Amino acid sequence: MRKVLTVVIAAVLLTSLVGPGFVSAGDEVQVYKQDFTLRIVLMPNGSANITMTSVLLGPKEFIDKQRESILEETKNGNMTLEEAIKKFEQEQLGWYIQGFTRAGVKLVNGSVKSYGIEEGNNITLVFNAIALDYARYYSYDHYWEVWVDPTAGYATMMVPDTGFPFGIESNNTFIVVLPPNATLLSYPKSTVKQYNQSRFVVGSSVEGNTVVVRSNIHLEPWLTLDGYRALFGDYADYYIRYGTPYEGVEHYERSVTNEYITLNIYSNGTVRLHMRDEYVEPLRDVIARKTEIALYGVENVTEYIRRTYSLALSYYGAIVDSGKVTILGLNETTAPLVIDAEYTLRNFIKYENGSYIYTFDPTLGMADSLTSRVEYEVNNTLYLTLNLPEGGDFLEIPSSVSREVKGNRFTMTVVRSGNILRITSNVYIRYGAQPEDVKELLANYTSATVRYTLTAGRTGSGMSSTQKIMATALAALLIVGAVAFWKRR
């Protein structure tokens, strides 16, 4: 939700009145001045009465242009002044509702009121609504969390390398009124950043049950991307956290994936690699990915995935003799999205000191992939099977593991039956889990090794140590990352 709400706020500040982009009047470099206030009055259940006020203060020529566009429909008697302003307000209300809906925030009783259009000194928009479940409750830490953005969206804005041909002067205020009997735990602290003539300043204060966070942003014309990064790149103080004597209701989705990897190993060392990736939940993400695949064309996406896997396998040292990919579940709304891939490979598994060594990551790459608290309940399972030919022998296999840290669990079950080795590893992460807890859970289990021999002995030159580290983890890495072309979360 945070990223989309950032876009909502940035667009309110920059484009809700402006349209698709800024333009300068003639050759004069303009400085756009604006004030923004977001008042959040929280209720005990986490819902909030929100009032968002944005004021466009200058330049005067630009305000006049916006007024003219709004009042255009009063010409020729098409509308009265009141009707034109009312139409503008309804258009803005629709935009607000659409933006918050995309962010996953449900609004009721929304309204927009505008001021200053007739007078022309500034243009002010006041948006008010009840936002349901606006504060998030985390049973993981037993506190509530409200997000505010002192960067006003500039930290995540797409900025051209050369910057924008105008300046910005933005004053932003976030007023958060905590519910009764709440205990304030943390809030954004003061900070000052300077880059050439540009600056980013944050200040905060607390009075009773009210937290006020203010920021001033001054951006010079043509501020480069490096300048934006220097001002906003490492800023991370976005949250107001508070505790209450009562528990809230958590609202979250589950992320469920099943990853099947089967290695059929032949006596000459050749491997038939079969990967089947099942994306089960959240259902809306699965449906979105299916829609994207249909939009780009099933054959195009299938070929893209096949080539991506083939190139990656080749890059890391394996010789790809053949490969095919199939996408399943596209015509069934509630069915998992399945990517089924099969490759015949040589030099995929390293030969060293008379035996083959296969190394994989049973944590599915999750140990170092988290940089913030988990916004899903995660349940990812890897099913790995190694089938040796007659005469093959396992010399080393991983031990079974079962660990738990604050309700987050990692299990790996290893079962050997003759020349067949079956390994099942599962990572379960609670909603709201902190990245340091996930790292503690998985830190010592990111690599597991299977060593085996074949009666035919060594064939081929094998891969270097560096190539092997990458290649043996490749299947899991491809699964975890999937293909960025269509899997984004």
CSV table of C-alpha atoms in Angstrom, one decimal:
chain,number,residue,atom,x,y,z
A,1,MET,CA,0.0,0.0,0.0
A,2,ARG,CA,2.8,2.4,0.8
A,3,LYS,CA,4.1,2.7,-2.7
A,4,VAL,CA,0.7,3.4,-4.2
A,5,LEU,CA,-0.2,5.9,-1.5
A,6,THR,CA,3.1,7.7,-2.2
A,7,VAL,CA,2.0,8.0,-5.8
A,8,VAL,CA,-1.4,9.4,-4.6
A,9,ILE,CA,0.2,12.1,-2.5
A,10,ALA,CA,2.8,13.0,-5.1
A,11,ALA,CA,0.1,13.3,-7.7
A,12,VAL,CA,-2.0,15.5,-5.5
A,13,LEU,CA,0.9,17.8,-5.0
A,14,LEU,CA,2.1,17.8,-8.5
A,15,THR,CA,-0.5,16.8,-11.1
A,16,SER,CA,-4.1,16.7,-9.8
A,17,LEU,CA,-4.4,20.3,-10.9
A,18,VAL,CA,-1.6,20.4,-13.5
A,19,GLY,CA,-2.5,17.6,-15.8
A,20,PRO,CA,0.1,15.3,-17.4
A,21,GLY,CA,3.1,17.5,-16.8
A,22,PHE,CA,4.5,20.9,-16.0
A,23,VAL,CA,5.3,23.6,-18.6
A,24,SER,CA,7.2,26.8,-18.2
A,25,ALA,CA,5.8,30.1,-19.3
A,26,GLY,CA,8.0,31.2,-22.2
A,27,ASP,CA,11.7,31.0,-21.5
A,28,GLU,CA,11.3,31.8,-17.8
A,29,VAL,CA,12.1,29.1,-15.4
A,30,GLN,CA,9.1,28.6,-13.1
A,31,VAL,CA,9.1,27.6,-9.4
A,32,TYR,CA,5.9,25.8,-8.4
A,33,LYS,CA,4.8,26.5,-4.8
A,34,GLN,CA,2.4,24.4,-2.9
A,35,ASP,CA,1.2,23.6,0.6
A,36,PHE,CA,-0.1,20.1,1.5
A,37,THR,CA,-1.7,19.0,4.8
A,38,LEU,CA,-3.0,15.6,5.6
A,39,ARG,CA,-5.0,15.3,8.9
A,40,ILE,CA,-5.7,11.7,10.1
A,41,VAL,CA,-8.0,11.3,13.0
A,42,LEU,CA,-7.8,7.6,14.0
A,43,MET,CA,-10.6,5.5,15.4
A,44,PRO,CA,-10.1,2.6,17.9
A,45,ASN,CA,-10.7,0.1,15.0
A,46,GLY,CA,-8.0,1.6,12.8
A,47,SER,CA,-10.3,3.4,10.5
A,48,ALA,CA,-9.7,7.2,10.1
A,49,ASN,CA,-11.3,10.4,9.2
A,50,ILE,CA,-8.9,11.9,6.7
A,51,THR,CA,-8.8,15.4,5.4
A,52,MET,CA,-6.3,16.2,2.6
A,53,THR,CA,-5.7,19.8,1.7
A,54,SER,CA,-3.6,20.9,-1.2
A,55,VAL,CA,-3.0,24.5,-2.1
A,56,LEU,CA,-1.4,25.7,-5.3
A,57,LEU,CA,0.3,29.0,-4.5
A,58,GLY,CA,2.2,29.9,-7.7
A,59,PRO,CA,3.4,30.9,-10.1
A,60,LYS,CA,0.5,33.3,-10.8
A,61,GLU,CA,0.5,32.7,-14.5
A,62,PHE,CA,0.1,29.0,-14.0
A,63,ILE,CA,-2.8,29.5,-11.5
A,64,ASP,CA,-4.5,31.7,-14.1
A,65,LYS,CA,-4.1,29.0,-16.7
A,66,GLN,CA,-5.6,26.4,-14.5
A,67,ARG,CA,-8.5,28.7,-13.7
A,68,GLU,CA,-9.1,29.3,-17.4
A,69,SER,CA,-9.3,25.6,-18.1
A,70,ILE,CA,-11.8,25.1,-15.3
A,71,LEU,CA,-14.0,28.0,-16.3
A,72,GLU,CA,-13.8,27.3,-20.1
A,73,GLU,CA,-17.2,25.7,-19.9
A,74,THR,CA,-18.9,28.8,-18.7
A,75,LYS,CA,-18.4,30.4,-22.1
A,76,ASN,CA,-21.3,30.5,-24.5
A,77,GLY,CA,-23.7,29.8,-21.6
A,78,ASN,CA,-22.9,26.1,-21.5
A,79,MET,CA,-22.6,26.1,-17.7
A,80,THR,CA,-22.9,28.5,-14.8
A,81,LEU,CA,-19.8,29.3,-12.7
A,82,GLU,CA,-21.2,27.1,-9.9
A,83,GLU,CA,-21.8,24.2,-12.3
A,84,ALA,CA,-18.3,24.4,-13.8
A,85,ILE,CA,-16.7,24.4,-10.3
A,86,LYS,CA,-19.0,21.5,-9.2
A,87,LYS,CA,-18.0,19.5,-12.3
A,88,PHE,CA,-14.3,20.1,-11.5
A,89,GLU,CA,-14.8,19.0,-7.9
A,90,GLN,CA,-16.5,15.8,-9.0
A,91,GLU,CA,-13.7,15.0,-11.4
A,92,GLN,CA,-11.2,15.4,-8.6
A,93,LEU,CA,-13.2,13.3,-6.3
A,94,GLY,CA,-13.2,10.5,-8.8
A,95,TRP,CA,-9.5,10.8,-9.1
A,96,TYR,CA,-9.0,10.6,-5.3
A,97,ILE,CA,-11.2,7.6,-5.0
A,98,GLN,CA,-9.5,5.8,-7.8
A,99,GLY,CA,-6.1,6.4,-6.4
A,100,PHE,CA,-6.9,5.2,-2.9
A,101,THR,CA,-8.8,2.2,-4.3
A,102,ARG,CA,-5.6,1.2,-6.2
A,103,ALA,CA,-3.7,1.5,-2.9
A,104,GLY,CA,-6.1,-0.9,-1.3
A,105,VAL,CA,-7.8,1.7,0.9
A,106,LYS,CA,-11.6,1.6,0.9
A,107,LEU,CA,-13.3,5.1,1.3
A,108,VAL,CA,-16.8,6.0,2.3
A,109,ASN,CA,-18.5,9.4,2.4
A,110,GLY,CA,-15.9,11.0,0.2
A,111,SER,CA,-16.2,14.6,-0.9
A,112,VAL,CA,-14.1,17.4,-2.5
A,113,LYS,CA,-14.5,21.1,-2.1
A,114,SER,CA,-12.4,23.7,-4.0
A,115,TYR,CA,-11.6,27.3,-3.1
A,116,GLY,CA,-9.9,30.2,-4.9
A,117,ILE,CA,-11.0,29.4,-8.4
A,118,GLU,CA,-13.2,32.5,-8.7
A,119,GLU,CA,-10.8,34.8,-6.8
A,120,GLY,CA,-7.6,33.5,-8.6
A,121,ASN,CA,-5.0,34.0,-5.8
A,122,ASN,CA,-4.5,30.3,-5.3
A,123,ILE,CA,-6.4,27.0,-6.0
A,124,THR,CA,-7.2,24.9,-3.0
A,125,LEU,CA,-8.6,21.4,-2.9
A,126,VAL,CA,-10.0,19.9,0.3
A,127,PHE,CA,-10.7,16.2,0.2
A,128,ASN,CA,-12.4,14.4,3.1
A,129,ALA,CA,-13.4,10.8,3.6
A,130,ILE,CA,-13.6,8.0,6.1
A,131,ALA,CA,-10.8,5.5,5.2
A,132,LEU,CA,-11.6,2.1,6.5
A,133,ASP,CA,-8.8,0.1,8.2
A,134,TYR,CA,-6.3,3.0,7.5
A,135,ALA,CA,-4.0,2.1,10.4
A,136,ARG,CA,-2.6,-1.4,10.2
A,137,TYR,CA,-2.5,-3.7,13.2
A,138,TYR,CA,0.4,-6.2,13.6
A,139,SER,CA,-0.1,-8.9,16.1
A,140,TYR,CA,3.5,-9.8,15.4
A,141,ASP,CA,4.7,-6.7,17.4
A,142,HIS,CA,1.3,-5.9,19.1
A,143,TYR,CA,1.1,-2.4,17.7
A,144,TRP,CA,-0.6,-0.3,15.1
A,145,GLU,CA,1.2,1.5,12.3
A,146,VAL,CA,0.2,4.6,10.3
A,147,TRP,CA,2.3,5.6,7.2
A,148,VAL,CA,3.1,9.2,6.3
A,149,ASP,CA,5.5,10.4,3.7
A,150,PRO,CA,7.6,13.5,4.5
A,151,THR,CA,9.3,13.1,1.1
A,152,ALA,CA,5.9,13.8,-0.5
A,153,GLY,CA,6.5,11.1,-3.1
A,154,TYR,CA,9.8,12.5,-4.4
A,155,ALA,CA,11.7,9.5,-3.0
A,156,THR,CA,10.1,7.2,-5.5
A,157,MET,CA,9.3,9.6,-8.3
A,158,MET,CA,10.5,8.8,-11.8
A,159,VAL,CA,13.0,11.5,-12.5
A,160,PRO,CA,14.7,12.2,-15.9
A,161,ASP,CA,18.5,12.1,-15.8
A,162,THR,CA,18.6,15.8,-16.5
A,163,GLY,CA,15.9,16.6,-13.9
A,164,PHE,CA,12.8,18.8,-14.5
A,165,PRO,CA,12.9,22.3,-16.1
A,166,PHE,CA,11.3,23.9,-13.1
A,167,GLY,CA,11.7,24.4,-9.4
A,168,ILE,CA,9.6,23.1,-6.5
A,169,GLU,CA,8.8,24.7,-3.1
A,170,SER,CA,6.6,22.4,-1.1
A,171,ASN,CA,5.5,22.6,2.5
A,172,ASN,CA,3.9,19.4,3.9
A,173,THR,CA,2.2,18.8,7.2
A,174,PHE,CA,1.0,15.5,8.5
A,175,ILE,CA,-1.3,15.7,11.6
A,176,VAL,CA,-2.1,12.3,13.2
A,177,VAL,CA,-4.5,12.2,16.1
A,178,LEU,CA,-4.2,8.9,18.0
A,179,PRO,CA,-7.3,7.1,19.2
A,180,PRO,CA,-8.3,7.1,22.9
A,181,ASN,CA,-6.0,5.2,25.3
A,182,ALA,CA,-3.2,4.9,22.7
A,183,THR,CA,0.5,4.9,23.6
A,184,LEU,CA,2.8,6.5,21.1
A,185,LEU,CA,5.8,4.2,20.4
A,186,SER,CA,7.7,5.9,17.6
A,187,TYR,CA,7.3,8.6,14.9
A,188,PRO,CA,9.5,10.3,12.2
A,189,LYS,CA,12.4,12.3,13.7
A,190,SER,CA,14.0,15.5,12.5
A,191,THR,CA,16.4,15.4,9.5
A,192,VAL,CA,18.1,17.8,7.2
A,193,LYS,CA,19.5,17.0,3.8
A,194,GLN,CA,21.2,19.5,1.4
A,195,TYR,CA,22.4,19.1,-2.2
A,196,ASN,CA,23.7,22.3,-3.9
A,197,GLN,CA,20.8,24.7,-3.5
A,198,SER,CA,18.2,22.0,-2.9
A,199,ARG,CA,17.1,20.8,0.6
A,200,PHE,CA,14.9,18.4,2.4
A,201,VAL,CA,14.0,19.2,6.0
A,202,VAL,CA,11.8,17.2,8.4
A,203,GLY,CA,10.7,18.2,11.8
A,204,SER,CA,8.2,16.6,14.2
A,205,SER,CA,6.5,17.3,17.5
A,206,VAL,CA,4.0,15.7,19.9
A,207,GLU,CA,1.4,17.3,22.0
A,208,GLY,CA,-1.0,15.0,23.9
A,209,ASN,CA,-2.3,12.4,21.6
A,210,THR,CA,-1.4,14.4,18.4
A,211,VAL,CA,1.7,13.9,16.3
A,212,VAL,CA,2.7,16.5,13.8
A,213,VAL,CA,5.3,15.9,11.1
A,214,ARG,CA,6.3,18.7,8.9
A,215,SER,CA,8.6,18.8,5.9
A,216,ASN,CA,10.0,21.5,3.6
A,217,ILE,CA,11.2,20.5,0.2
A,218,HIS,CA,13.0,23.0,-2.0
A,219,LEU,CA,14.2,21.6,-5.4
A,220,GLU,CA,16.1,23.7,-7.8
A,221,PRO,CA,15.4,23.6,-11.5
A,222,TRP,CA,17.2,20.8,-13.4
A,223,LEU,CA,18.0,18.9,-10.2
A,224,THR,CA,19.7,15.7,-11.4
A,225,LEU,CA,18.8,12.2,-10.5
A,226,ASP,CA,21.9,12.1,-8.3
A,227,GLY,CA,20.4,15.1,-6.4
A,228,TYR,CA,17.1,13.4,-5.8
A,229,ARG,CA,19.0,10.3,-4.5
A,230,ALA,CA,21.2,12.5,-2.2
A,231,LEU,CA,18.1,14.2,-0.7
A,232,PHE,CA,15.7,11.2,-0.5
A,233,GLY,CA,17.6,8.0,-1.4
A,234,ASP,CA,18.3,6.7,2.1
A,235,TYR,CA,15.2,8.2,3.9
A,236,ALA,CA,13.2,5.5,5.6
A,237,ASP,CA,11.4,7.2,8.6
A,238,TYR,CA,7.8,6.8,7.3
A,239,TYR,CA,5.9,5.4,10.2
A,240,ILE,CA,4.0,6.4,13.3
A,241,ARG,CA,3.5,3.4,15.6
A,242,TYR,CA,1.3,3.2,18.7
A,243,GLY,CA,0.0,0.6,21.1
A,244,THR,CA,-3.4,0.2,22.5
A,245,PRO,CA,-4.9,-1.9,25.3
A,246,TYR,CA,-7.0,-3.8,22.7
A,247,GLU,CA,-6.1,-5.9,19.7
A,248,GLY,CA,-7.1,-5.0,16.2
A,249,VAL,CA,-8.1,-7.1,13.2
A,250,GLU,CA,-5.4,-7.9,10.7
A,251,HIS,CA,-6.1,-7.5,7.0
A,252,TYR,CA,-3.6,-9.3,4.7
A,253,GLU,CA,-3.2,-11.7,1.9
A,254,ARG,CA,-1.3,-15.0,1.8
A,255,SER,CA,1.5,-15.7,-0.6
A,256,VAL,CA,1.6,-19.4,-1.4
A,257,THR,CA,4.0,-21.0,-3.9
A,258,ASN,CA,5.0,-24.6,-4.6
A,259,GLU,CA,8.2,-25.3,-6.4
A,260,TYR,CA,9.0,-28.7,-7.8
A,261,ILE,CA,12.5,-29.6,-9.1
A,262,THR,CA,13.3,-33.0,-10.3
A,263,LEU,CA,16.8,-34.0,-11.5
A,264,ASN,CA,16.9,-37.2,-13.5
A,265,ILE,CA,20.6,-38.0,-13.6
A,266,TYR,CA,22.1,-40.4,-16.3
A,267,SER,CA,25.1,-42.5,-16.0
A,268,ASN,CA,27.2,-40.2,-18.3
A,269,GLY,CA,26.4,-37.2,-16.0
A,270,THR,CA,23.7,-35.7,-18.2
A,271,VAL,CA,20.8,-34.3,-16.3
A,272,ARG,CA,17.2,-33.9,-17.3
A,273,LEU,CA,16.0,-30.9,-15.2
A,274,HIS,CA,12.3,-30.6,-14.7
A,275,MET,CA,11.0,-27.5,-12.9
A,276,ARG,CA,7.3,-26.9,-12.1
A,277,ASP,CA,6.4,-23.6,-10.4
A,278,GLU,CA,2.9,-23.2,-9.0
A,279,TYR,CA,1.7,-19.7,-7.9
A,280,VAL,CA,-1.3,-20.3,-5.8
A,281,GLU,CA,-2.0,-17.1,-3.8
A,282,PRO,CA,-2.7,-14.2,-3.5
A,283,LEU,CA,-5.4,-15.0,-6.1
A,284,ARG,CA,-5.7,-11.4,-7.4
A,285,ASP,CA,-2.0,-11.4,-8.2
A,286,VAL,CA,-2.3,-14.8,-9.9
A,287,ILE,CA,-5.2,-13.5,-12.0
A,288,ALA,CA,-3.2,-10.3,-12.9
A,289,ARG,CA,-0.3,-12.4,-14.1
A,290,LYS,CA,-2.6,-14.6,-16.2
A,291,THR,CA,-4.1,-11.4,-17.7
A,292,GLU,CA,-0.7,-10.1,-18.6
A,293,ILE,CA,0.3,-13.4,-20.2
A,294,ALA,CA,-2.9,-13.3,-22.3
A,295,LEU,CA,-2.2,-9.7,-23.2
A,296,TYR,CA,1.3,-10.3,-24.5
A,297,GLY,CA,0.4,-13.6,-26.0
A,298,VAL,CA,0.9,-17.1,-24.5
A,299,GLU,CA,3.3,-18.2,-27.3
A,300,ASN,CA,5.4,-15.0,-26.9
A,301,VAL,CA,5.6,-15.3,-23.1
A,302,THR,CA,6.4,-19.1,-23.3
A,303,GLU,CA,9.2,-18.5,-25.7
A,304,TYR,CA,10.5,-15.6,-23.6
A,305,ILE,CA,10.7,-17.8,-20.5
A,306,ARG,CA,12.2,-20.7,-22.4
A,307,ARG,CA,15.0,-18.4,-23.8
A,308,THR,CA,15.5,-16.8,-20.5
A,309,TYR,CA,16.1,-20.1,-18.7
A,310,SER,CA,18.2,-21.4,-21.6
A,311,LEU,CA,20.5,-18.3,-21.6
A,312,ALA,CA,20.8,-18.3,-17.8
A,313,LEU,CA,21.7,-22.0,-17.8
A,314,SER,CA,24.2,-21.5,-20.6
A,315,TYR,CA,25.7,-18.4,-19.0
A,316,TYR,CA,26.5,-20.3,-15.8
A,317,GLY,CA,28.2,-23.2,-17.6
A,318,ALA,CA,25.6,-25.8,-18.5
A,319,ILE,CA,25.3,-27.0,-22.1
A,320,VAL,CA,21.7,-27.0,-23.1
A,321,ASP,CA,20.8,-29.8,-25.4
A,322,SER,CA,17.1,-29.2,-25.4
A,323,GLY,CA,14.4,-27.3,-23.5
A,324,LYS,CA,10.7,-26.6,-23.5
A,325,VAL,CA,8.3,-24.6,-21.4
A,326,THR,CA,4.5,-24.9,-20.9
A,327,ILE,CA,2.2,-22.4,-19.1
A,328,LEU,CA,-0.8,-24.0,-17.4
A,329,GLY,CA,-3.9,-22.8,-15.6
A,330,LEU,CA,-4.6,-19.8,-17.8
A,331,ASN,CA,-8.2,-20.7,-18.5
A,332,GLU,CA,-9.2,-21.5,-14.9
A,333,THR,CA,-9.8,-18.4,-12.8
A,334,THR,CA,-9.1,-19.9,-9.4
A,335,ALA,CA,-6.5,-22.4,-10.5
A,336,PRO,CA,-2.8,-21.8,-9.8
A,337,LEU,CA,-0.6,-20.3,-12.5
A,338,VAL,CA,1.9,-23.0,-13.4
A,339,ILE,CA,5.1,-22.7,-15.3
A,340,ASP,CA,6.4,-26.1,-16.4
A,341,ALA,CA,9.9,-26.3,-17.8
A,342,GLU,CA,12.1,-29.2,-18.8
A,343,TYR,CA,15.7,-29.1,-20.0
A,344,THR,CA,18.4,-31.6,-20.9
A,345,LEU,CA,21.8,-30.4,-19.7
A,346,ARG,CA,25.4,-31.4,-19.7
A,347,ASN,CA,28.0,-29.9,-17.3
A,348,PHE,CA,25.2,-28.8,-15.0
A,349,ILE,CA,26.6,-30.5,-11.9
A,350,LYS,CA,30.2,-30.1,-10.8
A,351,TYR,CA,32.5,-33.1,-10.7
A,352,GLU,CA,35.2,-32.8,-8.0
A,353,ASN,CA,37.6,-35.3,-6.4
A,354,GLY,CA,35.8,-38.3,-7.9
A,355,SER,CA,32.2,-37.3,-7.1
A,356,TYR,CA,29.4,-35.0,-8.2
A,357,ILE,CA,28.4,-32.1,-6.0
A,358,TYR,CA,24.9,-30.5,-6.2
A,359,THR,CA,24.3,-27.4,-4.0
A,360,PHE,CA,21.0,-25.7,-3.6
A,361,ASP,CA,19.2,-23.1,-1.4
A,362,PRO,CA,16.4,-24.7,0.6
A,363,THR,CA,15.3,-21.3,1.9
A,364,LEU,CA,14.3,-20.3,-1.7
A,365,GLY,CA,16.5,-17.2,-1.5
A,366,MET,CA,14.3,-15.6,1.2
A,367,ALA,CA,17.1,-15.1,3.8
A,368,ASP,CA,18.4,-11.9,2.2
A,369,SER,CA,15.5,-10.9,0.0
A,370,LEU,CA,13.6,-8.9,2.7
A,371,THR,CA,14.4,-5.3,3.5
A,372,SER,CA,11.2,-4.4,5.4
A,373,ARG,CA,8.5,-6.1,7.3
A,374,VAL,CA,6.5,-8.8,5.5
A,375,GLU,CA,3.2,-7.6,4.2
A,376,TYR,CA,2.0,-11.1,3.3
A,377,GLU,CA,1.7,-14.3,5.2
A,378,VAL,CA,4.3,-16.4,3.2
A,379,ASN,CA,4.1,-20.1,2.7
A,380,ASN,CA,6.7,-21.3,0.1
A,381,THR,CA,7.5,-25.0,-0.4
A,382,LEU,CA,10.3,-26.6,-2.4
A,383,TYR,CA,10.0,-30.2,-3.5
A,384,LEU,CA,13.4,-31.5,-4.7
A,385,THR,CA,13.9,-35.0,-6.1
A,386,LEU,CA,17.2,-36.5,-7.3
A,387,ASN,CA,17.0,-39.8,-9.2
A,388,LEU,CA,20.3,-41.5,-9.7
A,389,PRO,CA,20.9,-44.2,-12.4
A,390,GLU,CA,21.6,-47.8,-11.5
A,391,GLY,CA,25.0,-48.0,-9.8
A,392,GLY,CA,24.9,-44.4,-8.6
A,393,ASP,CA,25.4,-43.8,-4.9
A,394,PHE,CA,24.7,-40.9,-2.5
A,395,LEU,CA,27.8,-40.1,-0.5
A,396,GLU,CA,26.5,-37.0,1.3
A,397,ILE,CA,22.9,-35.7,1.9
A,398,PRO,CA,21.6,-32.8,4.1
A,399,SER,CA,20.2,-33.4,7.5
A,400,SER,CA,16.5,-32.7,8.2
A,401,VAL,CA,15.9,-29.4,9.9
A,402,SER,CA,13.1,-27.9,12.0
A,403,ARG,CA,13.4,-24.3,13.3
A,404,GLU,CA,11.1,-21.6,14.6
A,405,VAL,CA,11.7,-17.9,15.5
A,406,LYS,CA,8.7,-15.9,16.8
A,407,GLY,CA,6.3,-18.1,15.0
A,408,ASN,CA,8.2,-18.1,11.7
A,409,ARG,CA,9.2,-21.6,10.7
A,410,PHE,CA,11.7,-23.4,8.5
A,411,THR,CA,11.6,-27.1,8.0
A,412,MET,CA,13.5,-29.4,5.7
A,413,THR,CA,12.7,-33.1,5.5
A,414,VAL,CA,15.2,-35.4,3.8
A,415,VAL,CA,14.2,-39.0,2.8
A,416,ARG,CA,16.4,-41.4,0.9
A,417,SER,CA,15.1,-44.5,-0.7
A,418,GLY,CA,17.8,-46.4,-2.6
A,419,ASN,CA,18.9,-44.2,-5.5
A,420,ILE,CA,16.1,-41.7,-5.0
A,421,LEU,CA,16.5,-38.7,-2.7
A,422,ARG,CA,13.5,-36.5,-1.8
A,423,ILE,CA,13.9,-33.2,0.0
A,424,THR,CA,11.0,-31.0,1.0
A,425,SER,CA,11.7,-27.6,2.5
A,426,ASN,CA,9.1,-25.1,3.6
A,427,VAL,CA,9.4,-21.5,4.7
A,428,TYR,CA,6.5,-20.0,6.6
A,429,ILE,CA,6.7,-16.3,7.5
A,430,ARG,CA,4.1,-14.6,9.6
A,431,TYR,CA,2.4,-11.4,8.4
A,432,GLY,CA,4.3,-8.5,9.9
A,433,ALA,CA,7.5,-10.4,10.5
A,434,GLN,CA,10.6,-8.2,10.7
A,435,PRO,CA,13.5,-8.9,8.3
A,436,GLU,CA,16.0,-9.5,11.1
A,437,ASP,CA,13.8,-12.3,12.5
A,438,VAL,CA,13.7,-13.9,9.0
A,439,LYS,CA,17.4,-13.7,8.7
A,440,GLU,CA,17.9,-15.2,12.1
A,441,LEU,CA,15.6,-18.1,11.1
A,442,LEU,CA,17.3,-18.9,7.8
A,443,ALA,CA,20.9,-17.5,8.2
A,444,ASN,CA,22.6,-20.9,8.6
A,445,TYR,CA,20.6,-22.8,6.1
A,446,THR,CA,21.0,-21.0,2.8
A,447,SER,CA,23.1,-23.7,1.3
A,448,ALA,CA,22.7,-27.5,1.3
A,449,THR,CA,24.8,-30.1,-0.5
A,450,VAL,CA,24.2,-33.5,-2.1
A,451,ARG,CA,27.2,-35.5,-3.1
A,452,TYR,CA,27.0,-38.6,-5.3
A,453,THR,CA,29.0,-40.9,-7.6
A,454,LEU,CA,28.2,-42.6,-10.9
A,455,THR,CA,29.6,-45.9,-12.2
A,456,ALA,CA,30.6,-44.2,-15.4
A,457,GLY,CA,32.8,-41.7,-13.6
A,458,ARG,CA,33.6,-38.3,-14.8
A,459,THR,CA,32.4,-37.0,-18.2
A,460,GLY,CA,33.0,-33.6,-19.5
A,461,SER,CA,35.0,-30.8,-18.0
A,462,GLY,CA,32.5,-29.6,-15.5
A,463,MET,CA,32.2,-26.1,-14.3
A,464,SER,CA,34.4,-23.8,-12.3
A,465,SER,CA,33.7,-23.2,-8.6
A,466,THR,CA,32.2,-19.9,-9.3
A,467,GLN,CA,30.0,-21.3,-12.1
A,468,LYS,CA,28.9,-24.1,-9.9
A,469,ILE,CA,27.8,-21.9,-7.0
A,470,MET,CA,25.6,-20.0,-9.4
A,471,ALA,CA,24.4,-22.9,-11.5
A,472,THR,CA,23.4,-25.2,-8.7
A,473,ALA,CA,21.3,-22.5,-7.1
A,474,LEU,CA,20.0,-21.4,-10.5
A,475,ALA,CA,16.8,-23.5,-10.4
A,476,ALA,CA,15.7,-22.1,-7.1
A,477,LEU,CA,16.7,-18.5,-8.1
A,478,LEU,CA,14.8,-18.7,-11.3
A,479,ILE,CA,11.8,-19.9,-9.3
A,480,VAL,CA,12.0,-17.3,-6.6
A,481,GLY,CA,12.5,-14.5,-9.1
A,482,ALA,CA,10.4,-16.2,-11.7
A,483,VAL,CA,10.5,-14.1,-14.9
A,484,ALA,CA,10.4,-10.4,-14.0
A,485,PHE,CA,8.6,-9.8,-17.2
A,486,TRP,CA,5.4,-11.0,-15.7
A,487,LYS,CA,5.8,-11.8,-12.0
A,488,ARG,CA,6.0,-8.6,-9.9
A,489,ARG,CA,5.0,-8.3,-6.3
